[in-house]
Amino acid sequence: MDDFYIQKVLDGDTEGFRYFVKSYKDLAFTLAISVVKDEFWAEEVVQESFIKVFRNLKLFKGRSSFKTWFYRIVVNEAFQQLRQKKKHLVYKDEFTDTDLDDENMDEMATEEKRFLVEEALKLISPKESLALRLFYLEDQDSKTISEITGWSEANVRVILHRARKNMLKVVRKLMLKAPKIESNE
Amino acid sequence: MNDNQQEEQLLKDLMKHSVVEMPFADFEDRLMDKIYSEKQHKQTVSKNIGVAWIFFFLGLFFGLLITNMTANLNDLFKGIPAKEIALFLQIGIAVVLLFQFDRLFGYTFREKIKR
């Protein structure tokens, strides 16, 4: 489907580009917010990325999938803006482990889990947050993550390993802080 | 299931909920407006480059014409030999044309060079 719409846009049908916006805007936003940690900033990143894609669509040779190529543009744009705006977001690289009964996790509603994971991903570093989302949401292997991010495969594995540990620790810490609503039964 | 497998399962379960939907409802329409402007801009630039080439060749033609006409002048103009004035004109025309050609070439073939 991507190839069909790429050809349509290259043939002059600008409206065909809307297909890419509809299909990829949410995942692009998810990747962008992993890096920049702010909704408005992430929107700017995604917008710039789509414009770059439109300008350079004729340069897409099909050596990788369109998705990989597009995600690479989003990730590069996000890190570039992070460097340019010189935002000094401070992240802890290591979190201390906390004992918590993980059975509480099973009882949580979907909305609670969504909130918890969003908050946790904001607290870990951009690289770790990005790696986790690419690995678990997009089912990308280390090789594809390496193509998208420009990191070496070995580096991807190290970042993923650290990200998993830190993510679990942060989630447990957040659950400890969350107020418990007790039943009056 | 050992601890590592449990943690991996926990993480998988959590990460399923990590998609963040674009919260701005008008994002798509605003972006498409920019895409259409971008296309319009590309077309305008293309047209302007075409016009610039036309004027470049006109300039080349008239430059050569003036160079040819002044080549055989022998009179004095305000005390300065006409040949010196002609030489000054010829150098000026050549320099302008060279610079213009370099810039036009760059604008026209920039994207092909990038590839």
PDB file of C-alpha atoms in Angstrom:
ATOM      1  CA  MET A   1       0.000   0.000   0.000  1.00  0.00           C
ATOM      2  CA  ASP A   2       2.872   2.362   0.834  1.00  0.00           C
ATOM      3  CA  ASP A   3       4.429   1.826  -2.607  1.00  0.00           C
ATOM      4  CA  PHE A   4       1.114   2.564  -4.302  1.00  0.00           C
ATOM      5  CA  TYR A   5       0.737   5.900  -2.524  1.00  0.00           C
ATOM      6  CA  ILE A   6       4.414   6.808  -2.978  1.00  0.00           C
ATOM      7  CA  GLN A   7       3.916   6.506  -6.729  1.00  0.00           C
ATOM      8  CA  LYS A   8       0.666   8.484  -6.558  1.00  0.00           C
ATOM      9  CA  VAL A   9       2.370  11.378  -4.773  1.00  0.00           C
ATOM     10  CA  LEU A  10       5.356  11.297  -7.140  1.00  0.00           C
ATOM     11  CA  ASP A  11       2.921  11.429 -10.066  1.00  0.00           C
ATOM     12  CA  GLY A  12       1.569  14.686  -8.687  1.00  0.00           C
ATOM     13  CA  ASP A  13      -1.360  13.612  -6.490  1.00  0.00           C
ATOM     14  CA  THR A  14      -0.527  15.633  -3.356  1.00  0.00           C
ATOM     15  CA  GLU A  15      -3.740  14.528  -1.636  1.00  0.00           C
ATOM     16  CA  GLY A  16      -2.332  10.996  -1.707  1.00  0.00           C
ATOM     17  CA  PHE A  17       0.161  12.094   0.922  1.00  0.00           C
ATOM     18  CA  ARG A  18      -2.707  12.185   3.417  1.00  0.00           C
ATOM     19  CA  TYR A  19      -2.556   8.379   3.479  1.00  0.00           C
ATOM     20  CA  PHE A  20       0.893   8.553   5.074  1.00  0.00           C
ATOM     21  CA  VAL A  21      -0.229  11.171   7.589  1.00  0.00           C
ATOM     22  CA  LYS A  22      -3.243   9.093   8.659  1.00  0.00           C
ATOM     23  CA  SER A  23      -1.283   5.835   8.801  1.00  0.00           C
ATOM     24  CA  TYR A  24       1.827   6.993  10.594  1.00  0.00           C
ATOM     25  CA  LYS A  25       1.037  10.075  12.669  1.00  0.00           C
ATOM     26  CA  ASP A  26       0.329   8.201  15.936  1.00  0.00           C
ATOM     27  CA  LEU A  27       3.428   6.011  15.845  1.00  0.00           C
ATOM     28  CA  ALA A  28       5.537   8.975  14.754  1.00  0.00           C
ATOM     29  CA  PHE A  29       4.163  10.978  17.672  1.00  0.00           C
ATOM     30  CA  THR A  30       4.912   8.096  20.025  1.00  0.00           C
ATOM     31  CA  LEU A  31       8.526   7.909  18.857  1.00  0.00           C
ATOM     32  CA  ALA A  32       8.943  11.687  18.956  1.00  0.00           C
ATOM     33  CA  ILE A  33       7.583  11.998  22.484  1.00  0.00           C
ATOM     34  CA  SER A  34       9.942   9.213  23.594  1.00  0.00           C
ATOM     35  CA  VAL A  35      12.807  11.560  22.766  1.00  0.00           C
ATOM     36  CA  VAL A  36      11.529  15.059  23.479  1.00  0.00           C
ATOM     37  CA  LYS A  37       9.136  14.201  26.346  1.00  0.00           C
ATOM     38  CA  ASP A  38       6.755  17.059  25.535  1.00  0.00           C
ATOM     39  CA  GLU A  39       3.501  16.911  23.517  1.00  0.00           C
ATOM     40  CA  PHE A  40       3.811  20.256  21.758  1.00  0.00           C
ATOM     41  CA  TRP A  41       7.440  19.698  20.921  1.00  0.00           C
ATOM     42  CA  ALA A  42       6.689  16.172  19.683  1.00  0.00           C
ATOM     43  CA  GLU A  43       4.001  17.596  17.402  1.00  0.00           C
ATOM     44  CA  GLU A  44       6.564  19.991  15.920  1.00  0.00           C
ATOM     45  CA  VAL A  45       8.979  17.104  15.346  1.00  0.00           C
ATOM     46  CA  VAL A  46       6.328  15.010  13.612  1.00  0.00           C
ATOM     47  CA  GLN A  47       5.233  17.913  11.426  1.00  0.00           C
ATOM     48  CA  GLU A  48       8.815  18.665  10.338  1.00  0.00           C
ATOM     49  CA  SER A  49       9.394  14.976   9.661  1.00  0.00           C
ATOM     50  CA  PHE A  50       6.374  14.673   7.377  1.00  0.00           C
ATOM     51  CA  ILE A  51       7.437  17.796   5.473  1.00  0.00           C
ATOM     52  CA  LYS A  52      10.937  16.324   5.028  1.00  0.00           C
ATOM     53  CA  VAL A  53       9.387  13.093   3.780  1.00  0.00           C
ATOM     54  CA  PHE A  54       7.295  15.002   1.223  1.00  0.00           C
ATOM     55  CA  ARG A  55      10.325  16.987   0.018  1.00  0.00           C
ATOM     56  CA  ASN A  56      12.545  13.931  -0.284  1.00  0.00           C
ATOM     57  CA  LEU A  57      10.080  11.270  -1.385  1.00  0.00           C
ATOM     58  CA  LYS A  58      11.714  10.991  -4.792  1.00  0.00           C
ATOM     59  CA  LEU A  59      14.981  10.099  -3.028  1.00  0.00           C
ATOM     60  CA  PHE A  60      13.398   7.032  -1.390  1.00  0.00           C
ATOM     61  CA  LYS A  61      14.903   4.096  -3.255  1.00  0.00           C
ATOM     62  CA  GLY A  62      13.114   1.236  -1.485  1.00  0.00           C
ATOM     63  CA  ARG A  63      16.332  -0.235  -0.027  1.00  0.00           C
ATOM     64  CA  SER A  64      14.518  -0.448   3.297  1.00  0.00           C
ATOM     65  CA  SER A  65      10.774  -0.351   3.952  1.00  0.00           C
ATOM     66  CA  PHE A  66       9.069   3.036   3.854  1.00  0.00           C
ATOM     67  CA  LYS A  67       8.258   2.627   7.574  1.00  0.00           C
ATOM     68  CA  THR A  68      11.927   2.184   8.510  1.00  0.00           C
ATOM     69  CA  TRP A  69      12.941   5.142   6.353  1.00  0.00           C
ATOM     70  CA  PHE A  70      10.226   7.350   7.833  1.00  0.00           C
ATOM     71  CA  TYR A  71      10.971   6.350  11.425  1.00  0.00           C
ATOM     72  CA  ARG A  72      14.621   7.149  10.808  1.00  0.00           C
ATOM     73  CA  ILE A  73      13.639  10.666   9.726  1.00  0.00           C
ATOM     74  CA  VAL A  74      11.455  11.111  12.827  1.00  0.00           C
ATOM     75  CA  VAL A  75      14.180   9.883  15.190  1.00  0.00           C
ATOM     76  CA  ASN A  76      16.862  12.031  13.540  1.00  0.00           C
ATOM     77  CA  GLU A  77      14.605  15.089  13.642  1.00  0.00           C
ATOM     78  CA  ALA A  78      13.796  14.520  17.312  1.00  0.00           C
ATOM     79  CA  PHE A  79      17.428  14.171  18.379  1.00  0.00           C
ATOM     80  CA  GLN A  80      18.476  17.069  16.160  1.00  0.00           C
ATOM     81  CA  GLN A  81      15.891  19.352  17.762  1.00  0.00           C
ATOM     82  CA  LEU A  82      16.942  18.130  21.198  1.00  0.00           C
ATOM     83  CA  ARG A  83      20.533  19.108  20.415  1.00  0.00           C
ATOM     84  CA  GLN A  84      19.599  22.441  18.816  1.00  0.00           C
ATOM     85  CA  LYS A  85      17.298  23.535  21.573  1.00  0.00           C
ATOM     86  CA  LYS A  86      19.950  22.324  24.027  1.00  0.00           C
ATOM     87  CA  LYS A  87      17.359  21.134  26.438  1.00  0.00           C
ATOM     88  CA  HIS A  88      19.066  19.784  29.479  1.00  0.00           C
ATOM     89  CA  LEU A  89      16.641  17.138  30.549  1.00  0.00           C
ATOM     90  CA  VAL A  90      18.107  15.276  33.444  1.00  0.00           C
ATOM     91  CA  TYR A  91      17.598  11.596  33.673  1.00  0.00           C
ATOM     92  CA  LYS A  92      18.805   9.170  36.222  1.00  0.00           C
ATOM     93  CA  ASP A  93      20.732   6.383  34.589  1.00  0.00           C
ATOM     94  CA  GLU A  94      20.235   3.985  37.431  1.00  0.00           C
ATOM     95  CA  PHE A  95      17.255   3.487  39.651  1.00  0.00           C
ATOM     96  CA  THR A  96      17.294   1.617  42.918  1.00  0.00           C
ATOM     97  CA  ASP A  97      15.188  -1.474  43.006  1.00  0.00           C
ATOM     98  CA  THR A  98      12.052  -1.502  45.104  1.00  0.00           C
ATOM     99  CA  ASP A  99      10.232  -4.484  46.475  1.00  0.00           C
ATOM    100  CA  LEU A 100       6.668  -4.541  45.304  1.00  0.00           C
ATOM    101  CA  ASP A 101       4.124  -7.207  44.754  1.00  0.00           C
ATOM    102  CA  ASP A 102       3.660  -7.383  40.996  1.00  0.00           C
ATOM    103  CA  GLU A 103       0.252  -8.907  41.412  1.00  0.00           C
ATOM    104  CA  ASN A 104      -1.017  -5.340  41.878  1.00  0.00           C
ATOM    105  CA  MET A 105      -0.184  -4.774  38.238  1.00  0.00           C
ATOM    106  CA  ASP A 106      -2.714  -7.383  37.150  1.00  0.00           C
ATOM    107  CA  GLU A 107      -5.485  -5.616  38.987  1.00  0.00           C
ATOM    108  CA  MET A 108      -4.867  -2.283  37.305  1.00  0.00           C
ATOM    109  CA  ALA A 109      -7.309  -0.977  34.730  1.00  0.00           C
ATOM    110  CA  THR A 110      -6.114  -0.347  31.168  1.00  0.00           C
ATOM    111  CA  GLU A 111      -6.259   3.428  31.633  1.00  0.00           C
ATOM    112  CA  GLU A 112      -4.161   3.194  34.766  1.00  0.00           C
ATOM    113  CA  LYS A 113      -1.597   1.068  32.981  1.00  0.00           C
ATOM    114  CA  ARG A 114      -1.504   3.533  30.079  1.00  0.00           C
ATOM    115  CA  PHE A 115      -0.940   6.440  32.466  1.00  0.00           C
ATOM    116  CA  LEU A 116       1.685   4.504  34.420  1.00  0.00           C
ATOM    117  CA  VAL A 117       3.674   3.483  31.370  1.00  0.00           C
ATOM    118  CA  GLU A 118       3.522   7.003  29.880  1.00  0.00           C
ATOM    119  CA  GLU A 119       4.795   8.549  33.085  1.00  0.00           C
ATOM    120  CA  ALA A 120       7.506   5.913  33.429  1.00  0.00           C
ATOM    121  CA  LEU A 121       8.700   6.415  29.844  1.00  0.00           C
ATOM    122  CA  LYS A 122       8.996  10.151  30.485  1.00  0.00           C
ATOM    123  CA  LEU A 123      11.347   9.485  33.379  1.00  0.00           C
ATOM    124  CA  ILE A 124      13.857   7.245  31.613  1.00  0.00           C
ATOM    125  CA  SER A 125      16.334   8.599  29.076  1.00  0.00           C
ATOM    126  CA  PRO A 126      15.272   9.357  25.458  1.00  0.00           C
ATOM    127  CA  LYS A 127      17.397   6.526  24.050  1.00  0.00           C
ATOM    128  CA  GLU A 128      15.978   3.951  26.475  1.00  0.00           C
ATOM    129  CA  SER A 129      12.400   5.119  25.956  1.00  0.00           C
ATOM    130  CA  LEU A 130      12.819   5.037  22.185  1.00  0.00           C
ATOM    131  CA  ALA A 131      14.455   1.596  22.210  1.00  0.00           C
ATOM    132  CA  LEU A 132      11.654   0.106  24.323  1.00  0.00           C
ATOM    133  CA  ARG A 133       8.921   1.471  22.079  1.00  0.00           C
ATOM    134  CA  LEU A 134      10.615   0.319  18.892  1.00  0.00           C
ATOM    135  CA  PHE A 135      11.236  -3.142  20.333  1.00  0.00           C
ATOM    136  CA  TYR A 136       7.892  -3.818  21.987  1.00  0.00           C
ATOM    137  CA  LEU A 137       5.414  -1.711  20.016  1.00  0.00           C
ATOM    138  CA  GLU A 138       6.837  -2.157  16.579  1.00  0.00           C
ATOM    139  CA  ASP A 139       8.349  -5.622  17.126  1.00  0.00           C
ATOM    140  CA  GLN A 140      11.557  -4.399  15.590  1.00  0.00           C
ATOM    141  CA  ASP A 141      14.661  -6.519  16.039  1.00  0.00           C
ATOM    142  CA  SER A 142      18.089  -5.081  16.980  1.00  0.00           C
ATOM    143  CA  LYS A 143      19.117  -4.869  13.346  1.00  0.00           C
ATOM    144  CA  THR A 144      16.106  -2.739  12.331  1.00  0.00           C
ATOM    145  CA  ILE A 145      16.382  -0.589  15.459  1.00  0.00           C
ATOM    146  CA  SER A 146      20.022  -0.055  14.504  1.00  0.00           C
ATOM    147  CA  GLU A 147      18.940   1.046  10.982  1.00  0.00           C
ATOM    148  CA  ILE A 148      16.352   3.443  12.369  1.00  0.00           C
ATOM    149  CA  THR A 149      18.477   5.009  15.091  1.00  0.00           C
ATOM    150  CA  GLY A 150      21.966   4.786  13.612  1.00  0.00           C
ATOM    151  CA  TRP A 151      23.258   3.021  16.754  1.00  0.00           C
ATOM    152  CA  SER A 152      25.357  -0.112  16.377  1.00  0.00           C
ATOM    153  CA  GLU A 153      23.576  -3.418  17.035  1.00  0.00           C
ATOM    154  CA  ALA A 154      25.716  -4.004  20.105  1.00  0.00           C
ATOM    155  CA  ASN A 155      24.753  -0.583  21.427  1.00  0.00           C
ATOM    156  CA  VAL A 156      21.063  -1.326  20.787  1.00  0.00           C
ATOM    157  CA  ARG A 157      21.298  -4.484  22.905  1.00  0.00           C
ATOM    158  CA  VAL A 158      23.038  -2.629  25.736  1.00  0.00           C
ATOM    159  CA  ILE A 159      20.462   0.185  25.674  1.00  0.00           C
ATOM    160  CA  LEU A 160      17.573  -2.298  25.632  1.00  0.00           C
ATOM    161  CA  HIS A 161      19.013  -4.242  28.531  1.00  0.00           C
ATOM    162  CA  ARG A 162      19.449  -1.054  30.597  1.00  0.00           C
ATOM    163  CA  ALA A 163      16.043   0.232  29.496  1.00  0.00           C
ATOM    164  CA  ARG A 164      14.227  -2.892  30.648  1.00  0.00           C
ATOM    165  CA  LYS A 165      15.839  -2.742  34.086  1.00  0.00           C
ATOM    166  CA  ASN A 166      15.220   0.971  34.547  1.00  0.00           C
ATOM    167  CA  MET A 167      11.669   0.828  33.230  1.00  0.00           C
ATOM    168  CA  LEU A 168      10.658  -1.844  35.713  1.00  0.00           C
ATOM    169  CA  LYS A 169      12.266   0.017  38.585  1.00  0.00           C
ATOM    170  CA  VAL A 170      10.540   3.286  37.653  1.00  0.00           C
ATOM    171  CA  VAL A 171       7.181   1.567  37.252  1.00  0.00           C
ATOM    172  CA  ARG A 172       7.493   0.021  40.682  1.00  0.00           C
ATOM    173  CA  LYS A 173       8.473   3.362  42.215  1.00  0.00           C
ATOM    174  CA  LEU A 174       5.488   5.076  40.584  1.00  0.00           C
ATOM    175  CA  MET A 175       3.138   2.408  41.818  1.00  0.00           C
ATOM    176  CA  LEU A 176       4.436   2.935  45.330  1.00  0.00           C
ATOM    177  CA  LYS A 177       3.702   6.651  45.073  1.00  0.00           C
ATOM    178  CA  ALA A 178       0.213   6.231  43.562  1.00  0.00           C
ATOM    179  CA  PRO A 179      -2.576   6.725  46.111  1.00  0.00           C
ATOM    180  CA  LYS A 180      -4.437   3.548  46.931  1.00  0.00           C
ATOM    181  CA  ILE A 181      -8.231   3.738  46.778  1.00  0.00           C
ATOM    182  CA  GLU A 182      -9.574   1.473  49.453  1.00  0.00           C
ATOM    183  CA  SER A 183     -12.891  -0.268  49.233  1.00  0.00           C
ATOM    184  CA  ASN A 184     -15.485   0.460  51.943  1.00  0.00           C
ATOM    185  CA  GLU A 185     -17.035  -2.990  51.757  1.00  0.00           C
TER     186      GLU A 185
ATOM    187  CA  MET B   1       8.043 -19.036  34.871  1.00  0.00           C
ATOM    188  CA  ASN B   2      11.288 -17.698  36.370  1.00  0.00           C
ATOM    189  CA  ASP B   3      11.801 -14.072  37.485  1.00  0.00           C
ATOM    190  CA  ASN B   4      13.320 -12.912  34.191  1.00  0.00           C
ATOM    191  CA  GLN B   5      10.498 -14.362  32.166  1.00  0.00           C
ATOM    192  CA  GLN B   6       7.949 -12.828  34.540  1.00  0.00           C
ATOM    193  CA  GLU B   7       9.576  -9.412  34.217  1.00  0.00           C
ATOM    194  CA  GLU B   8       9.702  -9.736  30.434  1.00  0.00           C
ATOM    195  CA  GLN B   9       6.006 -10.634  30.379  1.00  0.00           C
ATOM    196  CA  LEU B  10       5.234  -7.678  32.653  1.00  0.00           C
ATOM    197  CA  LEU B  11       7.144  -5.332  30.398  1.00  0.00           C
ATOM    198  CA  LYS B  12       5.442  -6.704  27.278  1.00  0.00           C
ATOM    199  CA  ASP B  13       2.063  -6.211  28.900  1.00  0.00           C
ATOM    200  CA  LEU B  14       2.888  -2.664  29.970  1.00  0.00           C
ATOM    201  CA  MET B  15       4.437  -1.611  26.671  1.00  0.00           C
ATOM    202  CA  LYS B  16       1.286  -2.614  24.785  1.00  0.00           C
ATOM    203  CA  HIS B  17      -0.215   0.520  26.355  1.00  0.00           C
ATOM    204  CA  SER B  18       2.592   2.850  25.369  1.00  0.00           C
ATOM    205  CA  VAL B  19       1.193   4.138  22.078  1.00  0.00           C
ATOM    206  CA  VAL B  20       0.472   7.829  22.417  1.00  0.00           C
ATOM    207  CA  GLU B  21      -2.147   9.052  19.976  1.00  0.00           C
ATOM    208  CA  MET B  22      -1.668  12.428  18.343  1.00  0.00           C
ATOM    209  CA  PRO B  23      -3.660  14.647  20.732  1.00  0.00           C
ATOM    210  CA  PHE B  24      -4.195  17.517  18.263  1.00  0.00           C
ATOM    211  CA  ALA B  25      -7.346  16.864  16.271  1.00  0.00           C
ATOM    212  CA  ASP B  26      -6.524  19.381  13.548  1.00  0.00           C
ATOM    213  CA  PHE B  27      -2.957  18.112  13.029  1.00  0.00           C
ATOM    214  CA  GLU B  28      -3.750  16.331   9.787  1.00  0.00           C
ATOM    215  CA  ASP B  29      -5.492  19.305   8.171  1.00  0.00           C
ATOM    216  CA  ARG B  30      -2.834  21.798   9.295  1.00  0.00           C
ATOM    217  CA  LEU B  31      -0.081  19.552   7.990  1.00  0.00           C
ATOM    218  CA  MET B  32      -1.775  19.022   4.631  1.00  0.00           C
ATOM    219  CA  ASP B  33      -2.109  22.826   4.268  1.00  0.00           C
ATOM    220  CA  LYS B  34       1.655  23.069   4.763  1.00  0.00           C
ATOM    221  CA  ILE B  35       2.245  20.253   2.268  1.00  0.00           C
ATOM    222  CA  TYR B  36       0.165  22.058  -0.347  1.00  0.00           C
ATOM    223  CA  SER B  37       2.098  25.296   0.342  1.00  0.00           C
ATOM    224  CA  GLU B  38       5.325  23.346   0.001  1.00  0.00           C
ATOM    225  CA  LYS B  39       4.240  22.038  -3.384  1.00  0.00           C
ATOM    226  CA  GLN B  40       3.203  25.522  -4.507  1.00  0.00           C
ATOM    227  CA  HIS B  41       6.581  26.859  -3.398  1.00  0.00           C
ATOM    228  CA  LYS B  42       8.422  24.129  -5.334  1.00  0.00           C
ATOM    229  CA  GLN B  43       6.480  24.991  -8.496  1.00  0.00           C
ATOM    230  CA  THR B  44       7.175  28.720  -8.092  1.00  0.00           C
ATOM    231  CA  VAL B  45      10.883  28.089  -7.570  1.00  0.00           C
ATOM    232  CA  SER B  46      10.971  25.859 -10.652  1.00  0.00           C
ATOM    233  CA  LYS B  47       9.298  28.544 -12.728  1.00  0.00           C
ATOM    234  CA  ASN B  48      11.671  31.242 -11.436  1.00  0.00           C
ATOM    235  CA  ILE B  49      14.709  29.122 -12.268  1.00  0.00           C
ATOM    236  CA  GLY B  50      13.368  28.741 -15.813  1.00  0.00           C
ATOM    237  CA  VAL B  51      12.947  32.501 -16.159  1.00  0.00           C
ATOM    238  CA  ALA B  52      16.427  33.039 -14.692  1.00  0.00           C
ATOM    239  CA  TRP B  53      17.951  30.804 -17.407  1.00  0.00           C
ATOM    240  CA  ILE B  54      16.134  32.788 -20.109  1.00  0.00           C
ATOM    241  CA  PHE B  55      17.567  36.034 -18.790  1.00  0.00           C
ATOM    242  CA  PHE B  56      20.980  34.452 -18.428  1.00  0.00           C
ATOM    243  CA  PHE B  57      21.081  33.549 -22.117  1.00  0.00           C
ATOM    244  CA  LEU B  58      19.756  37.011 -23.037  1.00  0.00           C
ATOM    245  CA  GLY B  59      22.552  38.497 -20.954  1.00  0.00           C
ATOM    246  CA  LEU B  60      25.069  36.199 -22.620  1.00  0.00           C
ATOM    247  CA  PHE B  61      23.839  37.242 -26.058  1.00  0.00           C
ATOM    248  CA  PHE B  62      23.953  40.979 -25.375  1.00  0.00           C
ATOM    249  CA  GLY B  63      27.233  40.635 -23.509  1.00  0.00           C
ATOM    250  CA  LEU B  64      28.813  39.009 -26.539  1.00  0.00           C
ATOM    251  CA  LEU B  65      27.249  41.650 -28.756  1.00  0.00           C
ATOM    252  CA  ILE B  66      28.694  44.519 -26.723  1.00  0.00           C
ATOM    253  CA  THR B  67      32.066  42.770 -26.525  1.00  0.00           C
ATOM    254  CA  ASN B  68      32.099  42.374 -30.278  1.00  0.00           C
ATOM    255  CA  MET B  69      31.012  45.970 -30.932  1.00  0.00           C
ATOM    256  CA  THR B  70      33.619  47.480 -28.614  1.00  0.00           C
ATOM    257  CA  ALA B  71      36.481  45.257 -29.759  1.00  0.00           C
ATOM    258  CA  ASN B  72      37.620  47.529 -32.558  1.00  0.00           C
ATOM    259  CA  LEU B  73      37.147  50.961 -30.981  1.00  0.00           C
ATOM    260  CA  ASN B  74      40.077  53.338 -31.265  1.00  0.00           C
ATOM    261  CA  ASP B  75      38.704  56.716 -29.997  1.00  0.00           C
ATOM    262  CA  LEU B  76      39.278  58.397 -26.694  1.00  0.00           C
ATOM    263  CA  PHE B  77      36.375  58.703 -24.248  1.00  0.00           C
ATOM    264  CA  LYS B  78      36.867  61.484 -21.679  1.00  0.00           C
ATOM    265  CA  GLY B  79      40.612  60.998 -22.056  1.00  0.00           C
ATOM    266  CA  ILE B  80      40.483  57.239 -21.553  1.00  0.00           C
ATOM    267  CA  PRO B  81      41.272  55.033 -24.564  1.00  0.00           C
ATOM    268  CA  ALA B  82      38.132  53.268 -25.762  1.00  0.00           C
ATOM    269  CA  LYS B  83      39.973  49.947 -25.826  1.00  0.00           C
ATOM    270  CA  GLU B  84      40.580  50.193 -22.057  1.00  0.00           C
ATOM    271  CA  ILE B  85      36.916  50.939 -21.422  1.00  0.00           C
ATOM    272  CA  ALA B  86      35.975  48.041 -23.690  1.00  0.00           C
ATOM    273  CA  LEU B  87      38.368  45.731 -21.790  1.00  0.00           C
ATOM    274  CA  PHE B  88      36.863  46.805 -18.459  1.00  0.00           C
ATOM    275  CA  LEU B  89      33.354  46.125 -19.817  1.00  0.00           C
ATOM    276  CA  GLN B  90      34.363  42.742 -21.202  1.00  0.00           C
ATOM    277  CA  ILE B  91      35.929  41.628 -17.910  1.00  0.00           C
ATOM    278  CA  GLY B  92      32.859  42.846 -15.982  1.00  0.00           C
ATOM    279  CA  ILE B  93      30.459  41.001 -18.276  1.00  0.00           C
ATOM    280  CA  ALA B  94      32.517  37.796 -18.115  1.00  0.00           C
ATOM    281  CA  VAL B  95      32.712  37.866 -14.302  1.00  0.00           C
ATOM    282  CA  VAL B  96      28.957  38.512 -13.904  1.00  0.00           C
ATOM    283  CA  LEU B  97      28.058  35.782 -16.369  1.00  0.00           C
ATOM    284  CA  LEU B  98      30.381  33.281 -14.679  1.00  0.00           C
ATOM    285  CA  PHE B  99      28.986  33.954 -11.222  1.00  0.00           C
ATOM    286  CA  GLN B 100      25.404  33.825 -12.498  1.00  0.00           C
ATOM    287  CA  PHE B 101      26.081  30.584 -14.328  1.00  0.00           C
ATOM    288  CA  ASP B 102      27.601  29.034 -11.191  1.00  0.00           C
ATOM    289  CA  ARG B 103      24.581  29.979  -9.053  1.00  0.00           C
ATOM    290  CA  LEU B 104      22.009  28.947 -11.644  1.00  0.00           C
ATOM    291  CA  PHE B 105      23.765  25.629 -12.184  1.00  0.00           C
ATOM    292  CA  GLY B 106      23.700  25.054  -8.437  1.00  0.00           C
ATOM    293  CA  TYR B 107      20.000  25.856  -8.059  1.00  0.00           C
ATOM    294  CA  THR B 108      19.007  23.814 -11.094  1.00  0.00           C
ATOM    295  CA  PHE B 109      21.011  20.673 -10.461  1.00  0.00           C
ATOM    296  CA  ARG B 110      21.352  20.769  -6.643  1.00  0.00           C
ATOM    297  CA  GLU B 111      18.955  17.903  -6.047  1.00  0.00           C
ATOM    298  CA  LYS B 112      20.501  15.701  -8.696  1.00  0.00           C
ATOM    299  CA  ILE B 113      23.949  16.337  -7.195  1.00  0.00           C
ATOM    300  CA  LYS B 114      22.589  15.410  -3.732  1.00  0.00           C
ATOM    301  CA  ARG B 115      21.607  12.001  -5.050  1.00  0.00           C
TER     302      ARG B 115
END
